[in-house]
Short mmCIF file of C-alpha atoms and ligand atoms in Angstrom, two decimals:
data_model
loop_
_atom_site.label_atom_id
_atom_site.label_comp_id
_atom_site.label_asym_id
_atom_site.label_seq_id
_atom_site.Cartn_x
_atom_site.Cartn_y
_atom_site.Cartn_z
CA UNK A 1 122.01 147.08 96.17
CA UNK A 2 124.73 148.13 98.07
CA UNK A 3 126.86 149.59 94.85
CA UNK A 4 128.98 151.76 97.50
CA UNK A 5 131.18 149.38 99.00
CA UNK A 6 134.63 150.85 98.29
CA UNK A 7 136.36 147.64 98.22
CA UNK A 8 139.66 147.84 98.01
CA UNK A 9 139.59 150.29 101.24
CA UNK A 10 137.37 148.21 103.12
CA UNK A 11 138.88 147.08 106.59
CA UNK A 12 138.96 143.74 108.38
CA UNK A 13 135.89 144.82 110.15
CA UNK A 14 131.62 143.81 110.20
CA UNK A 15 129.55 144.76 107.27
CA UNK A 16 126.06 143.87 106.87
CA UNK A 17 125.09 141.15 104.66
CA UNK A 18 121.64 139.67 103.36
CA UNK A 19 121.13 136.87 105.22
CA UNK A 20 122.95 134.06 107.86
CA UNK A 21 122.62 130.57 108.07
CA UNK A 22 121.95 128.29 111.39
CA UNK A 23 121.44 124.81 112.03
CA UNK A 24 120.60 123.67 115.81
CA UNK A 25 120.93 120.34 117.68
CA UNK A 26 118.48 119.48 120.07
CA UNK A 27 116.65 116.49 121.43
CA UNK A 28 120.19 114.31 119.84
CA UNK A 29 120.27 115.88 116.23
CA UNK A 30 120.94 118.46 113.88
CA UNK A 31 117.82 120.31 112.70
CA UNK A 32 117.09 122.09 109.39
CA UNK A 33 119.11 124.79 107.94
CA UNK A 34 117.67 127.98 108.32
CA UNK A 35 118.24 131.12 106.75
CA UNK A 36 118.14 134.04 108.46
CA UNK A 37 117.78 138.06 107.69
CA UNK A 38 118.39 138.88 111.58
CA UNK A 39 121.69 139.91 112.47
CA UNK A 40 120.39 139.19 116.31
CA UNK A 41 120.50 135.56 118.09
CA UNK A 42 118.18 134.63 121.26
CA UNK A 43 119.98 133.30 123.83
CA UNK A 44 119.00 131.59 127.62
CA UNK A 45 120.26 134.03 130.00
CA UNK A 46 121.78 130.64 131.50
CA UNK A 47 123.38 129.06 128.47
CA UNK A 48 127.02 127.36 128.64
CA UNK A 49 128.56 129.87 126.33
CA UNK A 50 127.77 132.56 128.25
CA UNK A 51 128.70 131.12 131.46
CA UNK A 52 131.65 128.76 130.63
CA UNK A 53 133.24 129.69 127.31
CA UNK A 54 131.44 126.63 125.22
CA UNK A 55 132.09 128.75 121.77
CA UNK A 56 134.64 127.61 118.87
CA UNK A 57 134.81 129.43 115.61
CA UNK A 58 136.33 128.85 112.20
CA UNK A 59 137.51 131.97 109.69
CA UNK A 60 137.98 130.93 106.04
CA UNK A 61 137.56 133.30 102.98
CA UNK A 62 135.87 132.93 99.38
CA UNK A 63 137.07 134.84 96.46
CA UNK A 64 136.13 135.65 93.02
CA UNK A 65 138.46 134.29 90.57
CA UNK A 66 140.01 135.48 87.21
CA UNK A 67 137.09 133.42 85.63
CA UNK A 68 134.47 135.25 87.83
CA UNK A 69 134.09 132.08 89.60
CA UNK A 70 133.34 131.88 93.39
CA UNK A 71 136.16 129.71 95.43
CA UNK A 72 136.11 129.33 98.78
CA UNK A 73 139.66 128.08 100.17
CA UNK A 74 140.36 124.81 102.30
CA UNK A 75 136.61 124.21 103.23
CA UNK A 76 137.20 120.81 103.47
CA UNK A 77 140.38 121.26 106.44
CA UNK A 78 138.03 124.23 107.88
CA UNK A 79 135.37 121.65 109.10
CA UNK A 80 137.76 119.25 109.89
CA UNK A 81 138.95 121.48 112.30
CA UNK A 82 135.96 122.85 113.52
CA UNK A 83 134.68 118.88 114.33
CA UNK A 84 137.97 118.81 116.37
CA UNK A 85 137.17 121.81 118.14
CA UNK A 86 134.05 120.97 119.30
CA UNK A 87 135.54 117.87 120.39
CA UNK A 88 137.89 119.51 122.46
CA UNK A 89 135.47 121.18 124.12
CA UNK A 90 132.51 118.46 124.87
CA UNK A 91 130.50 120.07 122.28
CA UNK A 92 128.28 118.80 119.53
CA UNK A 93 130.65 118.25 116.20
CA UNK A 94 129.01 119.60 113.24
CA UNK A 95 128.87 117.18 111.04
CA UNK A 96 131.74 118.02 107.86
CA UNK A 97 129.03 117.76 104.64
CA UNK A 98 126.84 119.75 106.78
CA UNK A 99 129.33 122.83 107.75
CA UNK A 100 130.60 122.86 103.82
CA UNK A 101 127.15 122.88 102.79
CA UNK A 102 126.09 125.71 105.33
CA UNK A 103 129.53 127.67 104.49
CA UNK A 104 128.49 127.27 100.53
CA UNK A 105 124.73 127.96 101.22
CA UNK A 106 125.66 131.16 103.08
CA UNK A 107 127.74 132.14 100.22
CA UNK A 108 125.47 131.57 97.62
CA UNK A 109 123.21 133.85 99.52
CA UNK A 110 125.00 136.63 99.61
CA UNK A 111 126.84 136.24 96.60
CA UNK A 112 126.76 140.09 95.85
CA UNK A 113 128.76 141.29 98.75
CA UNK A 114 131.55 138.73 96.90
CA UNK A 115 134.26 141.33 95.91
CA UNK A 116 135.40 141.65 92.51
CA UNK A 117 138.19 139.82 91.28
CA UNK A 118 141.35 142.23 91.37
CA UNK A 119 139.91 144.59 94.05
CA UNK A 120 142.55 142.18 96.72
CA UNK A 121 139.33 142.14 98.95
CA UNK A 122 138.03 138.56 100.24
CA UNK A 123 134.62 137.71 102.16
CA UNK A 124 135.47 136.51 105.25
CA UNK A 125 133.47 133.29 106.67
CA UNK A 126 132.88 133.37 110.10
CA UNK A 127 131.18 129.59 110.99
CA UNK A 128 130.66 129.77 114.96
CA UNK A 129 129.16 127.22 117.33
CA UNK A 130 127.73 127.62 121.13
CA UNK A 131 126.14 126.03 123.85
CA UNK A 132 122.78 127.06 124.37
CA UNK A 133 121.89 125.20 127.31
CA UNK A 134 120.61 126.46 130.65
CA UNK A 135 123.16 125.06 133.51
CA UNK A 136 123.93 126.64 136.02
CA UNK A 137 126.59 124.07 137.37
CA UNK A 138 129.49 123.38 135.04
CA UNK A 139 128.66 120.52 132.50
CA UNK A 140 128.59 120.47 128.80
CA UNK A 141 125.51 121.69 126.91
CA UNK A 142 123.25 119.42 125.18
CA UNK A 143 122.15 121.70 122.75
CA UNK A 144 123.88 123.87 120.54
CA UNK A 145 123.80 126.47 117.52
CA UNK A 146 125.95 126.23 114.81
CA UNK A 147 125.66 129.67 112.55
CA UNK A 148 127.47 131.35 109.59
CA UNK A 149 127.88 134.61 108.91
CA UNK A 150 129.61 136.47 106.44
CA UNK A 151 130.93 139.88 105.98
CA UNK A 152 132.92 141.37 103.30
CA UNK A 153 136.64 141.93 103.97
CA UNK A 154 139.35 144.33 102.40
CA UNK A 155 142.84 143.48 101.35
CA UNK A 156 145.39 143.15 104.65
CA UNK A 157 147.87 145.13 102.65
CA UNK A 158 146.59 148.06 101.95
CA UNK A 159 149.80 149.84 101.32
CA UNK A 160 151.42 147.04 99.73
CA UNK A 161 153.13 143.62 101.37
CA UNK A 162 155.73 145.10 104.18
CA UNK A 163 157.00 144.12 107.21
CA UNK A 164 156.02 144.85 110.77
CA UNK A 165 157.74 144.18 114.10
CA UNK A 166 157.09 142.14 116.71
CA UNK A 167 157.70 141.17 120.27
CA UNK A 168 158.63 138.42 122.86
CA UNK A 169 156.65 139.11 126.33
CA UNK A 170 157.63 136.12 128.93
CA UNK A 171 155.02 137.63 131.45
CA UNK A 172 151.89 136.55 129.29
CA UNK A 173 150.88 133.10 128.00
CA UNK A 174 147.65 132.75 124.97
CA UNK A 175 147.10 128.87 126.68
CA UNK A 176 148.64 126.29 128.79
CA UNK A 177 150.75 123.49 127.93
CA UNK A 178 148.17 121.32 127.71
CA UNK A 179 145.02 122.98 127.34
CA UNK A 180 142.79 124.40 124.47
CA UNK A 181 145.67 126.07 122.52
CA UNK A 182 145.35 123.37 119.50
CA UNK A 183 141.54 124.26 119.69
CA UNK A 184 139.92 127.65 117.86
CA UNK A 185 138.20 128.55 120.96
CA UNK A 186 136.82 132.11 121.58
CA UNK A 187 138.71 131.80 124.91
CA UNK A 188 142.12 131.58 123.53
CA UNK A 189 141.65 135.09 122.46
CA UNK A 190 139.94 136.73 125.71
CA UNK A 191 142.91 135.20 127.13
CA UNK A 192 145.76 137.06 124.51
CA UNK A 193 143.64 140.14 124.49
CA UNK A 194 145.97 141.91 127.35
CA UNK A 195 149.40 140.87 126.01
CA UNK A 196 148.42 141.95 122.62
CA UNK A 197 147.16 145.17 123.75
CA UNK A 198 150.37 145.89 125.49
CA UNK A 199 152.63 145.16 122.24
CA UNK A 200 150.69 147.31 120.42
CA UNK A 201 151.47 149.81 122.91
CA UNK A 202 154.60 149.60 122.57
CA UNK A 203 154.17 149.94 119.05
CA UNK A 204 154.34 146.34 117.61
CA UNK A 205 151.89 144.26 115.71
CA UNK A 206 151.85 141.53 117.54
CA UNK A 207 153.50 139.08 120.35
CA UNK A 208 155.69 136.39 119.79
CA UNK A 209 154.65 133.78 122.37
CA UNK A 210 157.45 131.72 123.95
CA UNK A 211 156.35 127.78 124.70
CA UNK A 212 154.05 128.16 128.14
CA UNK A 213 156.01 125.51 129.50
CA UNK A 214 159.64 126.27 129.46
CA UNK A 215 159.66 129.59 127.90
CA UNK A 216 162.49 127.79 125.42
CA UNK A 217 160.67 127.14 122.03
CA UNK A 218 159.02 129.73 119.94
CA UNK A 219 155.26 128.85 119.80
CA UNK A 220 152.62 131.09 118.25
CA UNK A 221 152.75 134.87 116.76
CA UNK A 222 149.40 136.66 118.28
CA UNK A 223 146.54 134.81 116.86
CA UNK A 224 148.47 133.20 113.71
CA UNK A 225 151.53 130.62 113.23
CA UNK A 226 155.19 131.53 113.23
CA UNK A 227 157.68 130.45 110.36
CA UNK A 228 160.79 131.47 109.19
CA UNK A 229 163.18 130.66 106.67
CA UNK A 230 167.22 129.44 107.90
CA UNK A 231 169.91 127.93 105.75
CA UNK A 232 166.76 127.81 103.04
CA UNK A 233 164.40 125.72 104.96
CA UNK A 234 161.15 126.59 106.05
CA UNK A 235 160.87 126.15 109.83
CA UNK A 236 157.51 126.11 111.99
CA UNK A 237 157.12 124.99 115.56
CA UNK A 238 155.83 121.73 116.84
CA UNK A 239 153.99 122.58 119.51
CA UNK A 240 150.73 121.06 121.58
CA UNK A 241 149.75 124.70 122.17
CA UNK A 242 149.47 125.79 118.49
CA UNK A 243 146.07 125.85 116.63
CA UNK A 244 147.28 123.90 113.73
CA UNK A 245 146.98 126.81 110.84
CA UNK A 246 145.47 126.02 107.71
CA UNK A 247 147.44 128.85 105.68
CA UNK A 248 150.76 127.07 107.26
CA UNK A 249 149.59 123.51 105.95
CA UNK A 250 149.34 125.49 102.42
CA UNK A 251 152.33 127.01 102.86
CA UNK A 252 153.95 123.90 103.91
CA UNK A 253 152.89 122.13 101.15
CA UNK A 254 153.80 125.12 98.71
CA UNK A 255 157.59 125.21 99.89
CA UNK A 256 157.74 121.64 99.12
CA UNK A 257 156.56 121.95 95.84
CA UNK A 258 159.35 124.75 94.89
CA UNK A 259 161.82 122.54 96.45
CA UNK A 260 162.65 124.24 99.97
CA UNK A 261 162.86 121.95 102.53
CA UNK A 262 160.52 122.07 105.56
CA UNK A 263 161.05 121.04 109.35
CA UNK A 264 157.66 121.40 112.15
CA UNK A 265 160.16 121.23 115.20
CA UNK A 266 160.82 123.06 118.30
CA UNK A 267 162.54 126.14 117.77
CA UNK A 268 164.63 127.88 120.23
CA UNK A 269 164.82 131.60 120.39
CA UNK A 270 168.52 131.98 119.68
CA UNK A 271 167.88 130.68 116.11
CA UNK A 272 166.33 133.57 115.54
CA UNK A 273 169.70 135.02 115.10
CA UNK A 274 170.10 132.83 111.90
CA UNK A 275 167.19 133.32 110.01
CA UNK A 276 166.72 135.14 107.04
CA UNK A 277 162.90 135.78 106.61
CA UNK A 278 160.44 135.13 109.33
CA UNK A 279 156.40 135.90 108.96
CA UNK A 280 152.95 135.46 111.09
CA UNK A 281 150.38 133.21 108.99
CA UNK A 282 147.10 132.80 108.79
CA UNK A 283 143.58 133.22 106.58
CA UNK A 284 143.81 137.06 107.38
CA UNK A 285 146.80 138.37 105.40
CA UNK A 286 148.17 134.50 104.31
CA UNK A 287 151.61 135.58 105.24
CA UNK A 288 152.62 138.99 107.40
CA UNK A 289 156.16 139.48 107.28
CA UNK A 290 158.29 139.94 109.71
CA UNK A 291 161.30 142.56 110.02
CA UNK A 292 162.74 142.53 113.68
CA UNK A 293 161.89 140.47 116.52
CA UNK A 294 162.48 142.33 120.03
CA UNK A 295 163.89 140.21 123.04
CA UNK A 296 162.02 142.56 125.22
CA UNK A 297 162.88 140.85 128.94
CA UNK A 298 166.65 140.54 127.51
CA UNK A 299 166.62 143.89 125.38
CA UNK A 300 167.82 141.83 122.52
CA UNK A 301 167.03 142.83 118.86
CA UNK A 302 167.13 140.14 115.70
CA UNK A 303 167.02 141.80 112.76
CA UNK A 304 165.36 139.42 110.47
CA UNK A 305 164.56 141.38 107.16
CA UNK A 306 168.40 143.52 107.38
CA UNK A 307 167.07 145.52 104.02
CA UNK A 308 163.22 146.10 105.68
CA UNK A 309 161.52 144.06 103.12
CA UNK A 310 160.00 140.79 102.73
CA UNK A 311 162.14 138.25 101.70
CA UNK A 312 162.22 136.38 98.46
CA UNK A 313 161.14 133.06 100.17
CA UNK A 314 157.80 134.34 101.66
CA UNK A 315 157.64 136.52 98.98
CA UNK A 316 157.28 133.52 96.67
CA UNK A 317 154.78 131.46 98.56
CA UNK A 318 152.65 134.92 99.40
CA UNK A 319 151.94 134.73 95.64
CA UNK A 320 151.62 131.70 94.73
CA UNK A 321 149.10 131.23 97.53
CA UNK A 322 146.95 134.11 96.21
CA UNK A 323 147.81 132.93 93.13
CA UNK A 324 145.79 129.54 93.17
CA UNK A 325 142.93 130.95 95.79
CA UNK A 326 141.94 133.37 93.01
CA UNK A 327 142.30 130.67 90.10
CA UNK A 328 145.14 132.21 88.28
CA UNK A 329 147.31 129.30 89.04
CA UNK A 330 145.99 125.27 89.10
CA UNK A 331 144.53 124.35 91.73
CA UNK A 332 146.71 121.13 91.53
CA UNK A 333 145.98 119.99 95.24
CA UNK A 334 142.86 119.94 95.30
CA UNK A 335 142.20 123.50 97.89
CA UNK A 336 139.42 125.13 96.22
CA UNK A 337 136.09 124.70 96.25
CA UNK A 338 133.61 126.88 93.58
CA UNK A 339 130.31 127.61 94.55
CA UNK A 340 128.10 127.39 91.75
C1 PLP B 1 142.80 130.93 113.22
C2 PLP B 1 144.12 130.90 113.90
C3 PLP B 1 145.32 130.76 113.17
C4 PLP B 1 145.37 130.74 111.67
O1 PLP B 1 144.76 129.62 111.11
P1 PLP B 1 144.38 129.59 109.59
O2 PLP B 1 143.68 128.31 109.42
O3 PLP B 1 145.64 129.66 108.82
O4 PLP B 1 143.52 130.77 109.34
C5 PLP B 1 146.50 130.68 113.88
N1 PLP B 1 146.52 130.75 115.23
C6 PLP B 1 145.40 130.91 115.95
C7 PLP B 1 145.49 130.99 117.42
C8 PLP B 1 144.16 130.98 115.31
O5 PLP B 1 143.06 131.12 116.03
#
């Protein structure tokens, strides 16, 4: 037993677990589960993923609750998603009963690297899906491998909720206006990898992509969704390039239950001006505040958090997010699912 794991000061990085779980398609159909000890896959030299970026992944976290239960979060929207993915890209969908029964399988399994309930830590889910296919001329597998793995995460605050700056770049773009943006492809990221390097150069957490199109409309913030909070309302881009966020959905629906208004539209970069909170979100840190924006091609500065802290809007949903993942608050829609 692996007793050591200091979990509150564990990073967002790979720890060995017990075991993974895969499930292949060949010869037109998924194949048995099968659990694995091997931290290793064998691949074809040749296959699609390799040769033309046929990989999609999902991220989702499970938790132990207040009542020692296990709950993994928005299972349900993850394999949505992940069918829609491999649509996108001419792979195999997994089927959804089959991805939330691998996801609570793989769980199960390693059910002692779950961190305790107060420790803030989380183990991450990391459902991923190839081609495996020798071609040699660009076509779509036939045969995949779906796998889970799982590896115990630490909290994303480790010295408490604060905010971070970030960037707008107009010389890099994550995706094109109509490509794979909307899909969680591995390729999205080799394809942010340089403009994120560079704002962390320059000392800031992440980029604040402009629309790839007209460079107008805010789109996404490194590899999470924007929002930000004007005149009281939560506002989030609508854009064909965004991977549709599953932590934004929550939050979406959160803000409408505490009675702040909500708008998915485009949002120009001048309105950043007017806005009083603004944060990154995803399954990683749920919300990652945001205290100044930097107009870096027009050496503009919006000073979104004037006092350096998070604001009492994000604050609010940050909580109550956390809140209901860990079972300390109903779970009144429905987002949790235990593992028994
Ligand atoms: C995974 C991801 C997000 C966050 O999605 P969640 O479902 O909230 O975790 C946002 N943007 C990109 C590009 C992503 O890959």
């Amino acid at each position: 037993m692996d007793n050591q794991i200091d979990w509150a000061s564990l990073p967002f990085g790979y720890i060995k677990t017990d075991y993974n779980v895969r499930c292949e398609f060949r010869d037109g159909k998924w194949g048995q589960i099968e659990v694995s000890s091997d931290e290793n896959i064998s691949l074809h030299m040749a296959a699609t993923s390799l040769h033309y970026g046929q990989e999609i992944f999902e991220g989702l976290k499970a938790f132990r609750g207040v009542d020692g239960k296990i709950r993994i979060f928005r299972l349900e929207e993850n394999a949505r998603r992940m069918r829609e993915s491999a649509e996108g890209l001419l792979m195999e969908p997994i089927p959804e009963d089959l991805f939330c029964e691998m996801c609570k399988k793989v769980v199960k399994l390693n059910e002692r690297f779950v961190p305790p309930y107060g420790s803030g830590a989380s183990l991450y889910i990391r459902p991923l899906e190839i081609g495996t296919t020798a071609r040699v001329g660009v076509k779509p597998a036939s045969e995949f491998l779906f796998l889970v793995l799982v590896t115990p995460v630490g909290p994303y605050f480790k010295t408490g909720f604060g905010c971070t700056n970030i960037c707008i770049m107009r010389d890099y773009d994550r995706v094109a206006p109509k490509g794979t943006g909307r899909w969680k492809v591995g390729g999205n990221y080799a394809a942010s990898l340089q403009a994120g390097e560079h704002a962390h150069e320059l000392g800031y957490s992440a980029v604040l992509y402009l629309d790839p199109k007209e460079k107008k409309y805010l789109d996404e913030c490194g590899p999470a969704n924007f929002f930000a909070i004007k005149d009281g309302k939560y506002i989030t881009p609508a854009s064909e390039s965004i991977l549709p966020s599953i932590t934004n959905k929550s939050l979406m629906q959160l803000a409408k239950d505490m009675g702040v208004e909500v708008e998915q539209r485009h949002i120009t970069v001048d309105e950043l001006a007017d806005c009083t909170e603004a944060a990154a979100c995803g399954t990683a840190a749920v919300a990652s505040p945001i205290g100044e924006i930097h107009d870096l091609d027009n050496n503009k500065k919006y000073i979104i958090a004037k006092d350096g802290k998070p604001g009492p809007v994000t604050t609010a949903l940050y909580n109550r997010l956390n809140a209901i993942r860990l079972g300390e608050e109903p779970d009144v829609h429905g987002w949790n699912t235990i593992v028994e």
